[in-house]
Amino acid sequence: MESLAFTSKSLGDTFALAKAFSEVLGPESIVFLSGELGAGKTAFVQGIARALGSENPVTSPTFNLMQEYDVPSGQTIFHFDLYRIEDEDELGETGLLDVAGIEGPTFIEWGEPFQSLLGEDFFEIKIERVAEDANAEAVPKDANAESNDAAADKNNNSTVANSDHFNRLFTFSAHGKEAEKLTRGFTCKL
Ligand SMILES: Nc1ncnc2c1ncn2[C@@H]1O[C@H](COP(=O)(O)OP(=O)(O)O)[C@@H](O)[C@H]1O
Ligand SMILES: [Mg+2]
């Protein structure tokens, strides 16, 4: 199993990571995101949708356990939040099993209890809030990082971006042959 770690110091960094990851994503990729509330799971998926050119998130008509992002390539990105899903019957109603690995790249928050239902080929992205290193020198951001941050601010309609003084440690792991193969091309310079 391949595993790669990156430290995101801002929402812009998270969007840059999402952009890099969007480039290795396959049409059948299944991605589990883990991390506590507020870690940045949804922000990462928003970064994916944005990187692939989605302008407006299409909200599911029923309730937002699932969101679909239509992107100009003609693909649909699926995004599930299974926080409130308690058993396999409820999971069935979300439609996850009908689309994951079939209809388009699929991102799943809080999916750990159901991981075994989705086959053996998938990515796991673990996001942990970590304290900023008080001794680290401030690193001037390059122009590219600034434009990412500006885009992040524009896209961020929840709380104030980058205001919680924590970095995010992202650990990407690939399980299964296909995911491992895709991950070999994955790098990101923050
Ligand atoms: N480096 C970072 N990466 C991602 N989000 C960050 C970062 N720094 C601060 N944030 C903030 O943390 C929050 C993450 O929220 P969200 O993505 O909804 O979390 P989750 O889906 O894991 O519950 C957002 O308000 C975002 O602006
Ligand atoms: Mg979320």
PDB file of C-alpha atoms and ligand atoms in Angstrom:
ATOM      1  CA  MET A   1       0.000   0.000   0.000  1.00  0.00           C
ATOM      2  CA  GLU A   2       1.266   3.400  -0.972  1.00  0.00           C
ATOM      3  CA  SER A   3       0.822   6.250   1.485  1.00  0.00           C
ATOM      4  CA  LEU A   4       1.693   9.928   1.162  1.00  0.00           C
ATOM      5  CA  ALA A   5       1.443  12.774   3.668  1.00  0.00           C
ATOM      6  CA  PHE A   6       1.158  16.538   3.155  1.00  0.00           C
ATOM      7  CA  THR A   7       0.632  19.439   5.521  1.00  0.00           C
ATOM      8  CA  SER A   8      -1.993  21.946   4.410  1.00  0.00           C
ATOM      9  CA  LYS A   9      -1.515  25.341   6.014  1.00  0.00           C
ATOM     10  CA  SER A  10      -4.555  26.998   4.489  1.00  0.00           C
ATOM     11  CA  LEU A  11      -7.721  26.365   2.596  1.00  0.00           C
ATOM     12  CA  GLY A  12      -5.755  27.364  -0.497  1.00  0.00           C
ATOM     13  CA  ASP A  13      -3.279  24.541   0.215  1.00  0.00           C
ATOM     14  CA  THR A  14      -6.185  22.147   0.591  1.00  0.00           C
ATOM     15  CA  PHE A  15      -7.524  23.282  -2.777  1.00  0.00           C
ATOM     16  CA  ALA A  16      -4.070  22.814  -4.331  1.00  0.00           C
ATOM     17  CA  LEU A  17      -3.944  19.273  -2.918  1.00  0.00           C
ATOM     18  CA  ALA A  18      -7.429  18.620  -4.251  1.00  0.00           C
ATOM     19  CA  LYS A  19      -6.373  19.855  -7.684  1.00  0.00           C
ATOM     20  CA  ALA A  20      -3.358  17.540  -7.705  1.00  0.00           C
ATOM     21  CA  PHE A  21      -5.491  14.630  -6.563  1.00  0.00           C
ATOM     22  CA  SER A  22      -8.171  15.408  -9.176  1.00  0.00           C
ATOM     23  CA  GLU A  23      -5.532  14.738 -11.811  1.00  0.00           C
ATOM     24  CA  VAL A  24      -4.935  11.143 -10.716  1.00  0.00           C
ATOM     25  CA  LEU A  25      -8.571  10.367 -10.063  1.00  0.00           C
ATOM     26  CA  GLY A  26     -10.059   7.665 -12.284  1.00  0.00           C
ATOM     27  CA  PRO A  27     -13.688   7.484 -13.437  1.00  0.00           C
ATOM     28  CA  GLU A  28     -14.309   4.611 -11.047  1.00  0.00           C
ATOM     29  CA  SER A  29     -12.339   5.901  -8.094  1.00  0.00           C
ATOM     30  CA  ILE A  30     -13.862   5.604  -4.658  1.00  0.00           C
ATOM     31  CA  VAL A  31     -12.434   7.910  -2.015  1.00  0.00           C
ATOM     32  CA  PHE A  32     -13.114   7.648   1.718  1.00  0.00           C
ATOM     33  CA  LEU A  33     -12.436  10.790   3.724  1.00  0.00           C
ATOM     34  CA  SER A  34     -11.895  10.519   7.440  1.00  0.00           C
ATOM     35  CA  GLY A  35     -11.344  13.160  10.064  1.00  0.00           C
ATOM     36  CA  GLU A  36     -13.301  14.872  12.810  1.00  0.00           C
ATOM     37  CA  LEU A  37     -15.983  17.485  12.195  1.00  0.00           C
ATOM     38  CA  GLY A  38     -14.378  20.588  10.730  1.00  0.00           C
ATOM     39  CA  ALA A  39     -11.234  18.758   9.617  1.00  0.00           C
ATOM     40  CA  GLY A  40     -11.747  19.790   5.999  1.00  0.00           C
ATOM     41  CA  LYS A  41     -13.337  16.774   4.298  1.00  0.00           C
ATOM     42  CA  THR A  42     -16.054  18.783   2.562  1.00  0.00           C
ATOM     43  CA  ALA A  43     -13.591  21.551   1.707  1.00  0.00           C
ATOM     44  CA  PHE A  44     -11.385  18.984  -0.033  1.00  0.00           C
ATOM     45  CA  VAL A  45     -14.281  17.678  -2.145  1.00  0.00           C
ATOM     46  CA  GLN A  46     -15.301  21.239  -2.999  1.00  0.00           C
ATOM     47  CA  GLY A  47     -11.715  21.718  -4.154  1.00  0.00           C
ATOM     48  CA  ILE A  48     -12.025  18.643  -6.378  1.00  0.00           C
ATOM     49  CA  ALA A  49     -15.257  19.920  -7.936  1.00  0.00           C
ATOM     50  CA  ARG A  50     -13.725  23.329  -8.493  1.00  0.00           C
ATOM     51  CA  ALA A  51     -10.517  21.905  -9.961  1.00  0.00           C
ATOM     52  CA  LEU A  52     -12.543  19.888 -12.449  1.00  0.00           C
ATOM     53  CA  GLY A  53     -14.479  22.979 -13.485  1.00  0.00           C
ATOM     54  CA  SER A  54     -17.784  22.618 -11.652  1.00  0.00           C
ATOM     55  CA  GLU A  55     -19.358  26.057 -11.316  1.00  0.00           C
ATOM     56  CA  ASN A  56     -22.345  25.286  -9.162  1.00  0.00           C
ATOM     57  CA  PRO A  57     -22.734  22.355  -6.832  1.00  0.00           C
ATOM     58  CA  VAL A  58     -25.971  20.623  -7.796  1.00  0.00           C
ATOM     59  CA  THR A  59     -27.774  19.911  -4.570  1.00  0.00           C
ATOM     60  CA  SER A  60     -29.677  16.685  -4.336  1.00  0.00           C
ATOM     61  CA  PRO A  61     -33.412  17.448  -4.483  1.00  0.00           C
ATOM     62  CA  THR A  62     -34.242  15.298  -1.496  1.00  0.00           C
ATOM     63  CA  PHE A  63     -31.632  16.051   1.129  1.00  0.00           C
ATOM     64  CA  ASN A  64     -27.956  16.586   1.075  1.00  0.00           C
ATOM     65  CA  LEU A  65     -26.700  13.153   2.045  1.00  0.00           C
ATOM     66  CA  MET A  66     -25.528  13.244  -1.531  1.00  0.00           C
ATOM     67  CA  GLN A  67     -24.350  16.033  -3.764  1.00  0.00           C
ATOM     68  CA  GLU A  68     -23.524  15.753  -7.431  1.00  0.00           C
ATOM     69  CA  TYR A  69     -21.097  18.002  -9.224  1.00  0.00           C
ATOM     70  CA  ASP A  70     -21.393  18.027 -12.993  1.00  0.00           C
ATOM     71  CA  VAL A  71     -18.093  18.938 -14.602  1.00  0.00           C
ATOM     72  CA  PRO A  72     -17.391  20.086 -18.167  1.00  0.00           C
ATOM     73  CA  SER A  73     -15.675  16.795 -19.089  1.00  0.00           C
ATOM     74  CA  GLY A  74     -19.168  15.300 -18.907  1.00  0.00           C
ATOM     75  CA  GLN A  75     -18.399  13.413 -15.721  1.00  0.00           C
ATOM     76  CA  THR A  76     -20.391  13.614 -12.560  1.00  0.00           C
ATOM     77  CA  ILE A  77     -18.591  13.682  -9.229  1.00  0.00           C
ATOM     78  CA  PHE A  78     -20.567  12.121  -6.390  1.00  0.00           C
ATOM     79  CA  HIS A  79     -20.180  13.266  -2.813  1.00  0.00           C
ATOM     80  CA  PHE A  80     -21.809  11.458   0.111  1.00  0.00           C
ATOM     81  CA  ASP A  81     -21.988  12.341   3.779  1.00  0.00           C
ATOM     82  CA  LEU A  82     -22.961   9.213   5.714  1.00  0.00           C
ATOM     83  CA  TYR A  83     -22.789  10.779   9.181  1.00  0.00           C
ATOM     84  CA  ARG A  84     -26.432   9.978   9.929  1.00  0.00           C
ATOM     85  CA  ILE A  85     -26.589   6.608   8.186  1.00  0.00           C
ATOM     86  CA  GLU A  86     -27.044   3.814  10.691  1.00  0.00           C
ATOM     87  CA  ASP A  87     -27.399   0.594   8.736  1.00  0.00           C
ATOM     88  CA  GLU A  88     -27.239  -0.995   5.317  1.00  0.00           C
ATOM     89  CA  ASP A  89     -30.932  -0.361   4.612  1.00  0.00           C
ATOM     90  CA  GLU A  90     -30.448   3.347   5.108  1.00  0.00           C
ATOM     91  CA  LEU A  91     -27.273   3.201   3.083  1.00  0.00           C
ATOM     92  CA  GLY A  92     -29.216   1.607   0.223  1.00  0.00           C
ATOM     93  CA  GLU A  93     -31.549   4.600   0.173  1.00  0.00           C
ATOM     94  CA  THR A  94     -28.710   7.036  -0.357  1.00  0.00           C
ATOM     95  CA  GLY A  95     -27.902   5.479  -3.731  1.00  0.00           C
ATOM     96  CA  LEU A  96     -24.232   5.098  -2.869  1.00  0.00           C
ATOM     97  CA  LEU A  97     -24.066   1.462  -3.920  1.00  0.00           C
ATOM     98  CA  ASP A  98     -25.654   2.306  -7.283  1.00  0.00           C
ATOM     99  CA  VAL A  99     -23.104   4.919  -8.255  1.00  0.00           C
ATOM    100  CA  ALA A 100     -19.796   4.197  -6.483  1.00  0.00           C
ATOM    101  CA  GLY A 101     -17.342   2.614  -8.877  1.00  0.00           C
ATOM    102  CA  ILE A 102     -19.892   2.822 -11.715  1.00  0.00           C
ATOM    103  CA  GLU A 103     -21.194   6.296 -12.483  1.00  0.00           C
ATOM    104  CA  GLY A 104     -18.274   8.550 -11.638  1.00  0.00           C
ATOM    105  CA  PRO A 105     -15.608   9.353  -9.051  1.00  0.00           C
ATOM    106  CA  THR A 106     -17.203   9.058  -5.619  1.00  0.00           C
ATOM    107  CA  PHE A 107     -16.175  10.767  -2.387  1.00  0.00           C
ATOM    108  CA  ILE A 108     -17.520   9.530   0.927  1.00  0.00           C
ATOM    109  CA  GLU A 109     -17.414  11.277   4.296  1.00  0.00           C
ATOM    110  CA  TRP A 110     -18.016   9.146   7.410  1.00  0.00           C
ATOM    111  CA  GLY A 111     -18.011   5.997   5.305  1.00  0.00           C
ATOM    112  CA  GLU A 112     -15.766   3.790   7.481  1.00  0.00           C
ATOM    113  CA  PRO A 113     -18.576   1.516   8.759  1.00  0.00           C
ATOM    114  CA  PHE A 114     -19.505   0.662   5.174  1.00  0.00           C
ATOM    115  CA  GLN A 115     -16.052   0.383   3.655  1.00  0.00           C
ATOM    116  CA  SER A 116     -16.231  -3.394   3.214  1.00  0.00           C
ATOM    117  CA  LEU A 117     -19.361  -3.067   1.022  1.00  0.00           C
ATOM    118  CA  LEU A 118     -17.489  -1.121  -1.626  1.00  0.00           C
ATOM    119  CA  GLY A 119     -14.878  -3.564  -2.782  1.00  0.00           C
ATOM    120  CA  GLU A 120     -11.150  -3.623  -2.323  1.00  0.00           C
ATOM    121  CA  ASP A 121     -10.050  -0.832  -4.584  1.00  0.00           C
ATOM    122  CA  PHE A 122     -10.284   2.591  -3.002  1.00  0.00           C
ATOM    123  CA  PHE A 123      -8.424   5.599  -1.653  1.00  0.00           C
ATOM    124  CA  GLU A 124      -8.424   6.746   1.920  1.00  0.00           C
ATOM    125  CA  ILE A 125      -7.705  10.330   2.824  1.00  0.00           C
ATOM    126  CA  LYS A 126      -7.195  10.985   6.493  1.00  0.00           C
ATOM    127  CA  ILE A 127      -7.299  14.612   7.597  1.00  0.00           C
ATOM    128  CA  GLU A 128      -6.046  15.604  11.022  1.00  0.00           C
ATOM    129  CA  ARG A 129      -5.918  19.011  12.599  1.00  0.00           C
ATOM    130  CA  VAL A 130      -2.411  19.623  13.889  1.00  0.00           C
ATOM    131  CA  ALA A 131      -1.044  22.568  15.833  1.00  0.00           C
ATOM    132  CA  GLU A 132       0.897  25.155  13.902  1.00  0.00           C
ATOM    133  CA  ASP A 133       4.565  24.856  14.663  1.00  0.00           C
ATOM    134  CA  ALA A 134       5.206  27.846  16.890  1.00  0.00           C
ATOM    135  CA  ASN A 135       8.914  27.740  16.100  1.00  0.00           C
ATOM    136  CA  ALA A 136       8.531  27.556  12.357  1.00  0.00           C
ATOM    137  CA  GLU A 137       9.502  30.626  10.440  1.00  0.00           C
ATOM    138  CA  ALA A 138       6.793  32.277   8.430  1.00  0.00           C
ATOM    139  CA  VAL A 139       7.202  31.108   4.868  1.00  0.00           C
ATOM    140  CA  PRO A 140       6.391  33.699   2.231  1.00  0.00           C
ATOM    141  CA  LYS A 141       3.732  32.377  -0.072  1.00  0.00           C
ATOM    142  CA  ASP A 142       4.449  32.290  -3.756  1.00  0.00           C
ATOM    143  CA  ALA A 143       2.101  33.918  -6.245  1.00  0.00           C
ATOM    144  CA  ASN A 144       0.476  30.618  -7.071  1.00  0.00           C
ATOM    145  CA  ALA A 145      -0.374  29.900  -3.454  1.00  0.00           C
ATOM    146  CA  GLU A 146      -1.846  33.388  -3.097  1.00  0.00           C
ATOM    147  CA  SER A 147      -4.123  32.928  -6.049  1.00  0.00           C
ATOM    148  CA  ASN A 148      -5.257  29.635  -4.580  1.00  0.00           C
ATOM    149  CA  ASP A 149      -6.019  31.328  -1.288  1.00  0.00           C
ATOM    150  CA  ALA A 150      -7.941  34.095  -3.034  1.00  0.00           C
ATOM    151  CA  ALA A 151     -10.001  31.493  -4.865  1.00  0.00           C
ATOM    152  CA  ALA A 152     -10.535  29.649  -1.611  1.00  0.00           C
ATOM    153  CA  ASP A 153     -11.837  32.810   0.068  1.00  0.00           C
ATOM    154  CA  LYS A 154     -14.190  33.439  -2.793  1.00  0.00           C
ATOM    155  CA  ASN A 155     -15.514  29.905  -2.691  1.00  0.00           C
ATOM    156  CA  ASN A 156     -15.761  29.613   1.032  1.00  0.00           C
ATOM    157  CA  ASN A 157     -19.221  30.590   2.134  1.00  0.00           C
ATOM    158  CA  SER A 158     -19.079  28.979   5.551  1.00  0.00           C
ATOM    159  CA  THR A 159     -16.820  30.264   8.282  1.00  0.00           C
ATOM    160  CA  VAL A 160     -13.873  32.571   7.793  1.00  0.00           C
ATOM    161  CA  ALA A 161     -11.122  30.806   5.889  1.00  0.00           C
ATOM    162  CA  ASN A 162      -7.881  29.899   7.631  1.00  0.00           C
ATOM    163  CA  SER A 163      -8.980  31.363  10.907  1.00  0.00           C
ATOM    164  CA  ASP A 164      -8.714  28.392  13.219  1.00  0.00           C
ATOM    165  CA  HIS A 165      -4.923  28.355  13.551  1.00  0.00           C
ATOM    166  CA  PHE A 166      -4.518  24.684  12.826  1.00  0.00           C
ATOM    167  CA  ASN A 167      -2.733  23.060   9.971  1.00  0.00           C
ATOM    168  CA  ARG A 168      -4.194  19.965   8.382  1.00  0.00           C
ATOM    169  CA  LEU A 169      -2.165  16.810   7.985  1.00  0.00           C
ATOM    170  CA  PHE A 170      -3.451  14.919   4.944  1.00  0.00           C
ATOM    171  CA  THR A 171      -2.514  11.270   4.582  1.00  0.00           C
ATOM    172  CA  PHE A 172      -3.427   9.674   1.273  1.00  0.00           C
ATOM    173  CA  SER A 173      -3.406   5.903   0.987  1.00  0.00           C
ATOM    174  CA  ALA A 174      -4.260   3.674  -1.904  1.00  0.00           C
ATOM    175  CA  HIS A 175      -5.787   0.227  -1.478  1.00  0.00           C
ATOM    176  CA  GLY A 176      -5.987  -2.201  -4.347  1.00  0.00           C
ATOM    177  CA  LYS A 177      -4.214  -2.408  -7.674  1.00  0.00           C
ATOM    178  CA  GLU A 178      -6.052   0.316  -9.551  1.00  0.00           C
ATOM    179  CA  ALA A 179      -5.817   2.903  -6.756  1.00  0.00           C
ATOM    180  CA  GLU A 180      -2.150   2.080  -6.223  1.00  0.00           C
ATOM    181  CA  LYS A 181      -1.463   2.508  -9.898  1.00  0.00           C
ATOM    182  CA  LEU A 182      -3.178   5.905  -9.997  1.00  0.00           C
ATOM    183  CA  THR A 183      -1.401   7.093  -6.869  1.00  0.00           C
ATOM    184  CA  ARG A 184       2.010   6.545  -8.433  1.00  0.00           C
ATOM    185  CA  GLY A 185       1.553   9.755 -10.416  1.00  0.00           C
ATOM    186  CA  PHE A 186       0.493  11.760  -7.385  1.00  0.00           C
ATOM    187  CA  THR A 187       2.634  14.602  -6.124  1.00  0.00           C
ATOM    188  CA  CYS A 188       1.871  18.078  -4.862  1.00  0.00           C
ATOM    189  CA  LYS A 189       4.224  20.916  -4.044  1.00  0.00           C
ATOM    190  CA  LEU A 190       2.651  23.205  -1.448  1.00  0.00           C
TER     191      LEU A 190
HETATM  192  N1  LIG B   1      -5.964  23.997   5.796  1.00  0.00           N
HETATM  193  C1  LIG B   1      -7.309  23.896   5.780  1.00  0.00           C
HETATM  194  N2  LIG B   1      -7.914  22.979   5.004  1.00  0.00           N
HETATM  195  C2  LIG B   1      -9.246  22.839   5.014  1.00  0.00           C
HETATM  196  N3  LIG B   1     -10.104  23.591   5.748  1.00  0.00           N
HETATM  197  C3  LIG B   1      -9.556  24.526   6.533  1.00  0.00           C
HETATM  198  C4  LIG B   1      -8.154  24.725   6.595  1.00  0.00           C
HETATM  199  N4  LIG B   1      -7.899  25.719   7.467  1.00  0.00           N
HETATM  200  C5  LIG B   1      -9.095  26.118   7.931  1.00  0.00           C
HETATM  201  N5  LIG B   1     -10.105  25.426   7.383  1.00  0.00           N
HETATM  202  C6  LIG B   1     -11.523  25.604   7.708  1.00  0.00           C
HETATM  203  O1  LIG B   1     -12.001  24.403   8.341  1.00  0.00           O
HETATM  204  C7  LIG B   1     -13.350  24.159   7.984  1.00  0.00           C
HETATM  205  C8  LIG B   1     -13.464  22.775   7.375  1.00  0.00           C
HETATM  206  O2  LIG B   1     -14.831  22.493   7.241  1.00  0.00           O
HETATM  207  P1  LIG B   1     -15.402  21.246   6.443  1.00  0.00           P
HETATM  208  O3  LIG B   1     -14.650  21.068   5.197  1.00  0.00           O
HETATM  209  O4  LIG B   1     -16.881  21.431   6.345  1.00  0.00           O
HETATM  210  O5  LIG B   1     -15.059  20.052   7.456  1.00  0.00           O
HETATM  211  P2  LIG B   1     -15.616  18.560   7.509  1.00  0.00           P
HETATM  212  O6  LIG B   1     -16.336  18.263   6.223  1.00  0.00           O
HETATM  213  O7  LIG B   1     -14.392  17.708   7.716  1.00  0.00           O
HETATM  214  O8  LIG B   1     -16.521  18.499   8.710  1.00  0.00           O
HETATM  215  C9  LIG B   1     -13.754  25.264   7.004  1.00  0.00           C
HETATM  216  O9  LIG B   1     -14.431  26.258   7.725  1.00  0.00           O
HETATM  217  C10 LIG B   1     -12.422  25.769   6.482  1.00  0.00           C
HETATM  218  O10 LIG B   1     -12.464  27.118   6.110  1.00  0.00           O
HETATM  219 MG    MG B   2     -18.302  17.584   5.846  1.00  0.00          MG
END
